[in-house]
XYZ file of C-alpha atoms in Angstrom:
536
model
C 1.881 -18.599 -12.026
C 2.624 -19.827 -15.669
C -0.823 -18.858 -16.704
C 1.114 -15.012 -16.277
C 2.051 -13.873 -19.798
C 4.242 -10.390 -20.165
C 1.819 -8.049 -21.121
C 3.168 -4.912 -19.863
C 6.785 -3.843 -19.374
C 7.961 -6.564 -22.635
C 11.114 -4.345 -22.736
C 13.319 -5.915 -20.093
C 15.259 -2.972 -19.994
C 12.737 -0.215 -19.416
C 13.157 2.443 -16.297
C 10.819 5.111 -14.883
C 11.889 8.411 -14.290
C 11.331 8.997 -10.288
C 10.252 12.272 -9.721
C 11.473 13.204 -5.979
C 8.577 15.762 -4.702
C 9.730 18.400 -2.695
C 6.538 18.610 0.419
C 7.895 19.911 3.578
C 10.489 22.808 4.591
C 12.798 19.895 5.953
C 12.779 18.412 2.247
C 15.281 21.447 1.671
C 17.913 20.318 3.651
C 21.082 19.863 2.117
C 21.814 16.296 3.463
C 17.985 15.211 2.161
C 18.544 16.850 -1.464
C 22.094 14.912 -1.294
C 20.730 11.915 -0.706
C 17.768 12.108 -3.184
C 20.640 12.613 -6.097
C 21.735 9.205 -5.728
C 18.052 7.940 -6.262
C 15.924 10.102 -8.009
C 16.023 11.354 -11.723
C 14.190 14.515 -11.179
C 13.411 16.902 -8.052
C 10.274 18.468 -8.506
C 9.729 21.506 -5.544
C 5.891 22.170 -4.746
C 6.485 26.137 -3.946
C 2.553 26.195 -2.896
C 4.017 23.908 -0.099
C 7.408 25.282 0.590
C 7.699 28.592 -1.014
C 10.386 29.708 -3.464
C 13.453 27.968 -3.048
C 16.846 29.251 -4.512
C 17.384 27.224 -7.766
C 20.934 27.860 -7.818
C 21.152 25.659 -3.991
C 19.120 23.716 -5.766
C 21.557 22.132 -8.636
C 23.717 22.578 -6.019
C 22.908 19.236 -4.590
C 20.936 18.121 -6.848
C 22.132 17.942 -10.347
C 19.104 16.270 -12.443
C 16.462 18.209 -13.910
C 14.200 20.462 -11.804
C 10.310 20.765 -12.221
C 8.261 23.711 -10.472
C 4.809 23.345 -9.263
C 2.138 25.804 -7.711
C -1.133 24.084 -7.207
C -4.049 26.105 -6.742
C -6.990 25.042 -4.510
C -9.048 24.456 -6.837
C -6.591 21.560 -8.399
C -6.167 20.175 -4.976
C -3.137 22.706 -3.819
C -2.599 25.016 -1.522
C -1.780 28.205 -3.310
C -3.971 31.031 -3.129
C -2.192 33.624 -5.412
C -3.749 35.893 -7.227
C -3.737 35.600 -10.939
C -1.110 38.320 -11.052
C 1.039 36.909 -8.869
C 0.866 33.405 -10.008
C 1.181 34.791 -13.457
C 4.713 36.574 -12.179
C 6.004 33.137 -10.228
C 5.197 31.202 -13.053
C 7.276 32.992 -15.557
C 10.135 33.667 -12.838
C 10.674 29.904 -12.528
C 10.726 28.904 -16.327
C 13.927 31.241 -16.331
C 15.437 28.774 -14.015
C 13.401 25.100 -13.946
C 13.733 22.678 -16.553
C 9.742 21.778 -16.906
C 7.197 24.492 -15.060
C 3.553 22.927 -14.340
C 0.380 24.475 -15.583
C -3.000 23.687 -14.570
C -5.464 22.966 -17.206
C -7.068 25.190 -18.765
C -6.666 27.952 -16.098
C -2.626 28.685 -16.421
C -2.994 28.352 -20.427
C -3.652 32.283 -20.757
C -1.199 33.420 -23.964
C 1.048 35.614 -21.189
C 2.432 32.404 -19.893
C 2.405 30.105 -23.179
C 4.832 33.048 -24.680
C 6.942 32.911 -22.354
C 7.060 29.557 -20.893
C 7.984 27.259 -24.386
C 6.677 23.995 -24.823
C 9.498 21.807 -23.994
C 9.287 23.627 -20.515
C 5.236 22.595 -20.096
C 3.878 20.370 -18.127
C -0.022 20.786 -18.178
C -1.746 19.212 -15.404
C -4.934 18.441 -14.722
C -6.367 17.544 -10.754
C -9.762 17.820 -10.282
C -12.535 15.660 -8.301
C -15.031 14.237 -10.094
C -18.248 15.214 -11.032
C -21.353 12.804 -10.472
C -22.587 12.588 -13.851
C -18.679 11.918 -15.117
C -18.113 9.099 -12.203
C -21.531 7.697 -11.369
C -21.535 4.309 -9.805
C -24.013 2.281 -11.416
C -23.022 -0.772 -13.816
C -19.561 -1.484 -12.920
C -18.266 -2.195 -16.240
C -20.367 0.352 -17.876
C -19.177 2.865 -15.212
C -15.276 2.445 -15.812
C -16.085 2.979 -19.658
C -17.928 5.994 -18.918
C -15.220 7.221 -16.115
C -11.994 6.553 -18.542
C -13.896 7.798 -21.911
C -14.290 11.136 -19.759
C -10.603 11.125 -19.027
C -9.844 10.884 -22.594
C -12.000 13.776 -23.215
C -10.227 15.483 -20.629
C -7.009 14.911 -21.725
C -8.081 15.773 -25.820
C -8.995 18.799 -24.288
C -5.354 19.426 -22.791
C -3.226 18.514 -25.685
C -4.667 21.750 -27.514
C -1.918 23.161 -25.725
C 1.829 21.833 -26.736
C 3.557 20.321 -23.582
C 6.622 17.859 -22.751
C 4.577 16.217 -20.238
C 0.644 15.608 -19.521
C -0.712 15.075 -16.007
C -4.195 13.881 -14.783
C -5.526 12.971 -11.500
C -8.814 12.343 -11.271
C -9.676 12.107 -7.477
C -10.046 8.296 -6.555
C -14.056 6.891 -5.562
C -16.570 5.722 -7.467
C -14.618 4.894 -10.727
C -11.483 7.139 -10.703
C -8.674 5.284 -9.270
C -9.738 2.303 -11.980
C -10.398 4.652 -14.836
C -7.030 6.547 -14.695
C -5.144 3.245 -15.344
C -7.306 1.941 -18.161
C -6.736 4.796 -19.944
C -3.226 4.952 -19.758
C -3.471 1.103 -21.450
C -5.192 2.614 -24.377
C -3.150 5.764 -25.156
C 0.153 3.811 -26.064
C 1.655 7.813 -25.491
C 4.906 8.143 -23.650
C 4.362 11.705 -22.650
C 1.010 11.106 -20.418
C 1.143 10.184 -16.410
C -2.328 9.411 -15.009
C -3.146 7.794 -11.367
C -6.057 8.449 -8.656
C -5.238 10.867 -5.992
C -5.692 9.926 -2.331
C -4.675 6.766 -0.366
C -7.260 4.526 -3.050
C -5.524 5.821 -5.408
C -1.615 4.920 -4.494
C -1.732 1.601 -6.196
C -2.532 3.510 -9.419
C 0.729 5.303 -8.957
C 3.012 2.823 -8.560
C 1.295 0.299 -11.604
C 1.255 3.833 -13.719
C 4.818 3.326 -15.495
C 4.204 -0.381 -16.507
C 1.088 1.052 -18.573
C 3.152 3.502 -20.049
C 3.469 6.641 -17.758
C 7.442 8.302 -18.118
C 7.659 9.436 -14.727
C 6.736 8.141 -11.376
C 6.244 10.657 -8.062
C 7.977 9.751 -4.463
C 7.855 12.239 -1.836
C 11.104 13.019 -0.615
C 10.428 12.382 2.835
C 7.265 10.689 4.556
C 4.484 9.165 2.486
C 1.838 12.023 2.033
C -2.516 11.900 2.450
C -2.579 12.108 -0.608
C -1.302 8.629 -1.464
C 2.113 9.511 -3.187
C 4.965 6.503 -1.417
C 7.840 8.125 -0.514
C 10.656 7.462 -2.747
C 12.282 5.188 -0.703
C 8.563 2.945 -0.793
C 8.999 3.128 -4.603
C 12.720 1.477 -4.479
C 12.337 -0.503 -1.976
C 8.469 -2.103 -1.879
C 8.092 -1.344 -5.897
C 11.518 -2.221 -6.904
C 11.324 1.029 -9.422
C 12.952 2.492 -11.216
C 13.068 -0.847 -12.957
C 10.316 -1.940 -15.033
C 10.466 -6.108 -15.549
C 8.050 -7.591 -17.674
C 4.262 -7.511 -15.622
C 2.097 -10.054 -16.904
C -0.647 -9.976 -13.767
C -1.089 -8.414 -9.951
C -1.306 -9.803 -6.573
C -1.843 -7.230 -3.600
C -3.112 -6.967 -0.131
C -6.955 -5.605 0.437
C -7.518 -3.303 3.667
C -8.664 -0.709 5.109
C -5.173 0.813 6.136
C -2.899 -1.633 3.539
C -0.217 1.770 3.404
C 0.933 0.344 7.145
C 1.556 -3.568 5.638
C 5.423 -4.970 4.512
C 3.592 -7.436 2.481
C 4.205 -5.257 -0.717
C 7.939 -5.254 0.166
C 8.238 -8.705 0.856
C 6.269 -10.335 -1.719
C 7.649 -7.725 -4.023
C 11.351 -8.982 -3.170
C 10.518 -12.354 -3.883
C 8.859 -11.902 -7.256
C 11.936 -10.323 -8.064
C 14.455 -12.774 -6.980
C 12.193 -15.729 -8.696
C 12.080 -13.220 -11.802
C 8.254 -13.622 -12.300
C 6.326 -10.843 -14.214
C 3.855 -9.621 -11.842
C 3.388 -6.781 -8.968
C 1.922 -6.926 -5.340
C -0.070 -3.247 -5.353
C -1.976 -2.554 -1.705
C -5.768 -1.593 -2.783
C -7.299 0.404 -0.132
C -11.104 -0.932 0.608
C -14.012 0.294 1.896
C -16.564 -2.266 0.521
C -15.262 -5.881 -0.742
C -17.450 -6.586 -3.224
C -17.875 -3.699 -5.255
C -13.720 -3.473 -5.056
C -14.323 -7.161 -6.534
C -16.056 -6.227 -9.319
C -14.052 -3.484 -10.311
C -10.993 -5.678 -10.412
C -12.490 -8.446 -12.324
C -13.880 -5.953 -14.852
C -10.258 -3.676 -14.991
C -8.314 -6.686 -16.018
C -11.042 -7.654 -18.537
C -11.174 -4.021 -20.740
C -7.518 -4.204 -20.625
C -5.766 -3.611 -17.476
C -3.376 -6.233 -15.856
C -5.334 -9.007 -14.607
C -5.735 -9.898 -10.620
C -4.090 -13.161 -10.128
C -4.193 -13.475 -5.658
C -4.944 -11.319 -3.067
C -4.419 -11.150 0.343
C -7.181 -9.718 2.580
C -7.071 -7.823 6.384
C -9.940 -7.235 8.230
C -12.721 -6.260 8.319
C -12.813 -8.265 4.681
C -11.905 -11.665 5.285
C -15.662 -12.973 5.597
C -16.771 -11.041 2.382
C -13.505 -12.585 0.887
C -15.094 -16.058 1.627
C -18.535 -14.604 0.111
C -16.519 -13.781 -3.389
C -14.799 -16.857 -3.548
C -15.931 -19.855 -6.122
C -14.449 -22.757 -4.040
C -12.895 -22.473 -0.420
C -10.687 -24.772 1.889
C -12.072 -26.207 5.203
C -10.615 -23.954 7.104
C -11.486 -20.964 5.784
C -15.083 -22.499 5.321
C -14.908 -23.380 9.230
C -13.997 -19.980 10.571
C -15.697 -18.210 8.246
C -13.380 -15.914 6.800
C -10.432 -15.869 4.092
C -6.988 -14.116 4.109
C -6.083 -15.246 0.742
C -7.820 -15.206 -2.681
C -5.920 -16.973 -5.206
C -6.416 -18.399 -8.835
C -7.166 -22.205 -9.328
C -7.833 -23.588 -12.089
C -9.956 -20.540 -13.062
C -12.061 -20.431 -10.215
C -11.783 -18.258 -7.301
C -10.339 -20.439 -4.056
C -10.486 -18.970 -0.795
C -8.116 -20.118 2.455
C -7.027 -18.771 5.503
C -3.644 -19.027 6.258
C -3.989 -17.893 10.174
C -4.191 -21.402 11.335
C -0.878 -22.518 9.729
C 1.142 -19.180 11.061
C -0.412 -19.644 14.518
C 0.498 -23.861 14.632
C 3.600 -23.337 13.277
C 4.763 -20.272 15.386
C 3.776 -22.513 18.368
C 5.800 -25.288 17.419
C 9.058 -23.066 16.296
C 8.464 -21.653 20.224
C 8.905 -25.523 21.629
C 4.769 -25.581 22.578
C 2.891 -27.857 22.400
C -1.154 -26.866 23.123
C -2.351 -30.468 22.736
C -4.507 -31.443 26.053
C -3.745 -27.456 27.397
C -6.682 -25.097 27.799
C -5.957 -22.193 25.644
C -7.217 -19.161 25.524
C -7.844 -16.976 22.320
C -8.267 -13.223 22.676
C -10.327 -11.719 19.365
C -12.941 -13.785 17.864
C -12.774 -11.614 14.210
C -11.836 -14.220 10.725
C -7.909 -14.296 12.985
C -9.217 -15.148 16.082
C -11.914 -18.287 14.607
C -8.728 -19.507 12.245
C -6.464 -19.299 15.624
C -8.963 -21.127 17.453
C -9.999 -23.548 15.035
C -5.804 -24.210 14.788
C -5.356 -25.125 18.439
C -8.711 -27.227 18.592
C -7.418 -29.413 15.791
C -4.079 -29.545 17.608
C -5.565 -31.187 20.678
C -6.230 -27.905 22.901
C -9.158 -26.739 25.038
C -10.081 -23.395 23.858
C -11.757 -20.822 25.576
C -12.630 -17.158 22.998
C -12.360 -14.334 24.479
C -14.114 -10.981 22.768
C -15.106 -7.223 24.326
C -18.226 -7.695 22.096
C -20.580 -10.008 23.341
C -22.391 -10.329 20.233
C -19.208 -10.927 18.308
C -18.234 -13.413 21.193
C -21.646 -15.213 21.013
C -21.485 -15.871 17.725
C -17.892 -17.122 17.190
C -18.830 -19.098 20.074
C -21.797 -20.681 18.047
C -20.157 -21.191 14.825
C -16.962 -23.337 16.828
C -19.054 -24.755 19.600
C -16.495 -23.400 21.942
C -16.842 -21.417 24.845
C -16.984 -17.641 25.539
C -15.748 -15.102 27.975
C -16.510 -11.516 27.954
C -13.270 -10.060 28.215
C -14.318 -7.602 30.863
C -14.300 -11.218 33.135
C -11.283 -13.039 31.657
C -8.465 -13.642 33.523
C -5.276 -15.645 32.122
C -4.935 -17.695 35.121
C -4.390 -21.191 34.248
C -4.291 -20.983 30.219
C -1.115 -22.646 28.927
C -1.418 -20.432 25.357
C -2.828 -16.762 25.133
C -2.821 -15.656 21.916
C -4.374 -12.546 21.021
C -5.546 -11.582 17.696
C -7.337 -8.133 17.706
C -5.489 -4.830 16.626
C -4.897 -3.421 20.056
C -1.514 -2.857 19.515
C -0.986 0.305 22.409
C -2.143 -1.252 25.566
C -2.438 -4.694 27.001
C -5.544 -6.735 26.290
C -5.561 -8.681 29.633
C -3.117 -8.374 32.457
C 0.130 -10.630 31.724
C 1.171 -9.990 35.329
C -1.589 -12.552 36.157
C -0.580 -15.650 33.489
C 0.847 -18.705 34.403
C 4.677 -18.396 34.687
C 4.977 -21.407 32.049
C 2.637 -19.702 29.518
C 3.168 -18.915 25.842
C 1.745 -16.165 24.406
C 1.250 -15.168 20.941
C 0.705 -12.314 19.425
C -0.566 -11.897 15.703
C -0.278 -8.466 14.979
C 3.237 -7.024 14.427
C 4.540 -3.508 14.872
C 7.805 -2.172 15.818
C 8.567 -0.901 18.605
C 6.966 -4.493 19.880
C 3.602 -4.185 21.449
C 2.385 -3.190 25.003
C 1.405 -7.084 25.614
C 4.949 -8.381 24.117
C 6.869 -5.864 25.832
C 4.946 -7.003 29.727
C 5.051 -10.676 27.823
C 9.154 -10.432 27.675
C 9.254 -8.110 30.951
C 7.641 -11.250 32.740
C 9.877 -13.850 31.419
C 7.343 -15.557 29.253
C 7.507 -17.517 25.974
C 6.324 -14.692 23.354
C 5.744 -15.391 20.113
C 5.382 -11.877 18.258
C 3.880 -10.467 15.144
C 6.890 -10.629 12.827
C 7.232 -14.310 13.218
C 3.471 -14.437 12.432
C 3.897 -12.418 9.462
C 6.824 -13.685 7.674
C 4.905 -17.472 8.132
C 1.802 -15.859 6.606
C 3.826 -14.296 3.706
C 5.921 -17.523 3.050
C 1.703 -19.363 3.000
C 0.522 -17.095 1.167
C 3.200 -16.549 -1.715
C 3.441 -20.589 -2.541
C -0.399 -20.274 -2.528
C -0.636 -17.550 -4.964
C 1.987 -17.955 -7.039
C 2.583 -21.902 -7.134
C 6.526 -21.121 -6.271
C 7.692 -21.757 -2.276
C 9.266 -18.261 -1.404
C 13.140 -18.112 -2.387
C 15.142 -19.644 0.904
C 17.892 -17.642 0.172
C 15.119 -14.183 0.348
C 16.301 -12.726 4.444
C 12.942 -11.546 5.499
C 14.322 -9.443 7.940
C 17.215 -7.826 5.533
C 14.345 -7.246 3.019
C 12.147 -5.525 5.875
C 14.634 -3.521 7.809
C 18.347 -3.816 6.288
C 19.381 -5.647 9.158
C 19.108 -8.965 10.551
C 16.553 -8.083 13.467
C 13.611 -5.507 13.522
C 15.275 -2.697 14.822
C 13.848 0.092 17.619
C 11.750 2.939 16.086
C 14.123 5.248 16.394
C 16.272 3.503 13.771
C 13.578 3.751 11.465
C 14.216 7.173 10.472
C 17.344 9.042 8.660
C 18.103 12.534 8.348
C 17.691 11.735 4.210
C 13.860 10.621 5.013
C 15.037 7.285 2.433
C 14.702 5.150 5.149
C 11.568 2.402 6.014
C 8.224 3.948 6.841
C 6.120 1.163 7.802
C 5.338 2.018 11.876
C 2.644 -0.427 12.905
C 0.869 -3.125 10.693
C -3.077 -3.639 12.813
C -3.136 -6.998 11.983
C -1.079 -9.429 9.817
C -2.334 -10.415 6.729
């Protein structure tokens, strides 16, 4: 970590502006707009979402600044007014909101600039992009291209006097790279850009570090469209503060929204005061997500510095690497990418968590048969654990090709899972993301057996709730992930993760995961993290 230098954020005593967005009908509710006063600066009410609310309730219970939007369709809203109407709603609201939103170039007619003044303007810009603006060929050359277009875009815009600029480019090919590099180049404090959609949330969250003045939390759930909630961008982000940021770390997924490693690795960054962020990057394809990063931090943006990786990455993660530890190299797949030296190491930290886990539980799987369920980069690390501790190990897959060729790599052998039974196996541990049903009967396990289960969600899952029903040693997902969290920090960052740092405090507010129905509160400010597929 000491190659991080402060690059972003120098001020120590910088804040962004959250900007609660107003979504759904329930966002109205008194106790909700209550709530948000104590944590938001502004309260911004999407009336193409929720209609025209009384402004006058509004300060009511709210007493920061107000912002009205009505996005169109054709900027990724929902209103379909016609230009009369919008015309009329428009100027209605700039007799009672402090800023009003107008969409580039469409709401710029002289009507509303006469009667909406420019300290009242927000001009907003949310488009997809075109292929000739975003095209995907030469990675560098291509996030040049995309972010010189935004600057076009946004040249364009200031024409018009405003308080406040806004531009979402939709996020694929280069958009949800190109909206942060050209916030890094601007050096304006009047201009917010990030990708829309869930690719695009990371840019969000990183946008006030680069220089954005405001930063959007819905006031309730998490949306499709990528925007946190505001209680994700307090309590994952630690905003509204803005330390120094000298680099990023972040967790590379499919789903990474449904992960508590940006909370937790957040929360120890920020008890061990080091200048960097843990963003989740949604991923379709590794490599090409590769690239981009290595080329963002290169033309400007905050370097990468360690990643963590879910499935279905972690073999590609082993492809990208420069130099790789024997386990990862034995399995076959990588959880963790992490600076050494200036090269590229991958490692797996699956076999530790599972070993560990085991040995916190009292078991012992030297000279037991064992049995692992999954035989993805978890499952190989899981097996390639207990074979080094001594165990016989049996894998277990539904896909026999998948099966056949863990089974090759290892030199162990294979069960379909249609014919497994758990019948004399001392250790089951299952590491697939079937998180709703049980993978194999537990009624028919050994009474002594352990089981362990690597994926964590809360409520528990199906095969830890028949594993405790039975009387059996369990070994759930949250011990598994706070292991893999306390591996992979040292491992990325060089520091062991604070002592002092209560895992489950930092997760839930409490000392032990609590049921689901705890996880929710009239004010919608509380954790919104339901199931995590796999840990990372």
């Amino acid at each position: 970590m000491a190659q991080l230098t402060s690059g972003y954020g120098a001020d120590v005593g910088r804040r962004a502006r959250v900007v609660a967005v107003i979504a759904e009908p329930e966002d109205l509710t008194a106790n909700r707009l209550r709530a948000l006063a104590g944590v938001a600066d502004v309260l911004e009410v999407r009336a193409d979402l929720v209609g025209d609310p009384d402004p006058r309730r509004l300060r009511r219970h709210f007493p920061g600044p107000l912002t009205y939007g009505l996005r169109s369709r054709r900027h990724g809203g929902r209103s379909a007014t016609g230009p009369v109407e919008r015309r009329t709603r428009l100027l209605r609201a700039a007799d009672h909101y402090d800023l009003v939103d107008l969409e580039a170039m469409d709401d710029v007619a002289p009507e509303l600039l006469a009667g909406i003044p420019a300290k009242q303007r927000r001009i907003s810009w949310h488009a997809p992009p075109s292929p000739e603006q975003w095209a995907d060929s030469g990675l560098r050359a291509g996030l040049l291209h995309a972010s010189g277009a935004l600057l076009e875009r946004f040249a364009a815009m200031t024409a018009v006097p405003a308080a406040q600029y806004l531009l979402v480019p939709q996020s694929g090919a280069q958009g949800e790279w190109a909206a942060p590099l050209l916030l890094t180049g601007l050096g304006r404090t009047d201009v917010t850009a990030f990708a829309s959609g869930p690719a695009g949330t990371w840019t969000r969250v990183l946008a006030p570090w680069l220089g954005a003045p405001v930063v959007f939390g819905r006031a309730g759930v998490p949306g499709a469209d990528g925007m946190p909630s505001v209680s994700q961008l307090l309590t994952d982000y630690g905003l509204p503060a803005l330390p120094p940021l000298g680099g990023l770390f972040g967790i590379a997924g499919r789903a990474p929204g449904r992960s508590l490693s940006p909370r937790l690795h957040n929360a120890a960054l920020r008890e061990l005061r080091l200048p960097a962020l843990y963003l989740p990057f949604q991923v379709d394809v590794f490599s090409r997500f590769w690239h981009r990063a290595m080329d963002f931090g290169a033309l400007g943006g905050p370097p990468l510095h360690g990643l963590t990786v879910l499935a279905p990455h972690k073999e590609s993660a082993l492809e990208a690497a420069d130099i790789a530890d024997p386990e990862a190299r034995g399995c076959g797949a990588a959880n963790l990418l992490c600076l050494d030296a200036g090269r590229w190491r991958a490692a797996t930290t699956d076999s530790a968590a599972a070993l560990h886990t085991l040995a916190r539980a009292g078991v012992d799987p030297s000279g037991h048969r064992a049995a692992v369920i999954g035989c993805g980069g978890a499952g190989r690390a899981v097996a390639l654990a207990l074979c080094q501790a001594g165990a016989r190990v049996t894998l277990v897959n539904r896909g026999v090709a998948l099966g056949r060729a863990a089974s090759s790599r290892l030199g162990l052998p294979y069960v379909p899972l249609s014919r497994f039974s758990p019948a004399g196996y001392a250790v089951l541990a299952h590491a697939t993301p079937l998180v709703e049903r049980e993978p194999f009967p537990v009624s028919t396990a050994d009474w002594d057996a352990a089981v362990l289960e690597m994926a964590y969600r809360d409520p528990p899952t199906a095969l830890m709730g028949a594993t405790r029903a039975r009387g059996l040693t369990g070994i759930d997902g949250w011990e598994v992930l706070f292991v893999e969290v306390r591996e992979q920090f040292k491992l990325m960052t060089g520091h062991p993760l604070p002592e002092a740092l209560p895992l489950h405090s930092v997760c839930f507010g409490q000392a032990e995961p609590p049921d689901a129905h705890d996880l929710t509160e009239s004010a919608g400010l509380a954790p919104t993290h339901p199931t995590s597929r796999e840990a990372p």
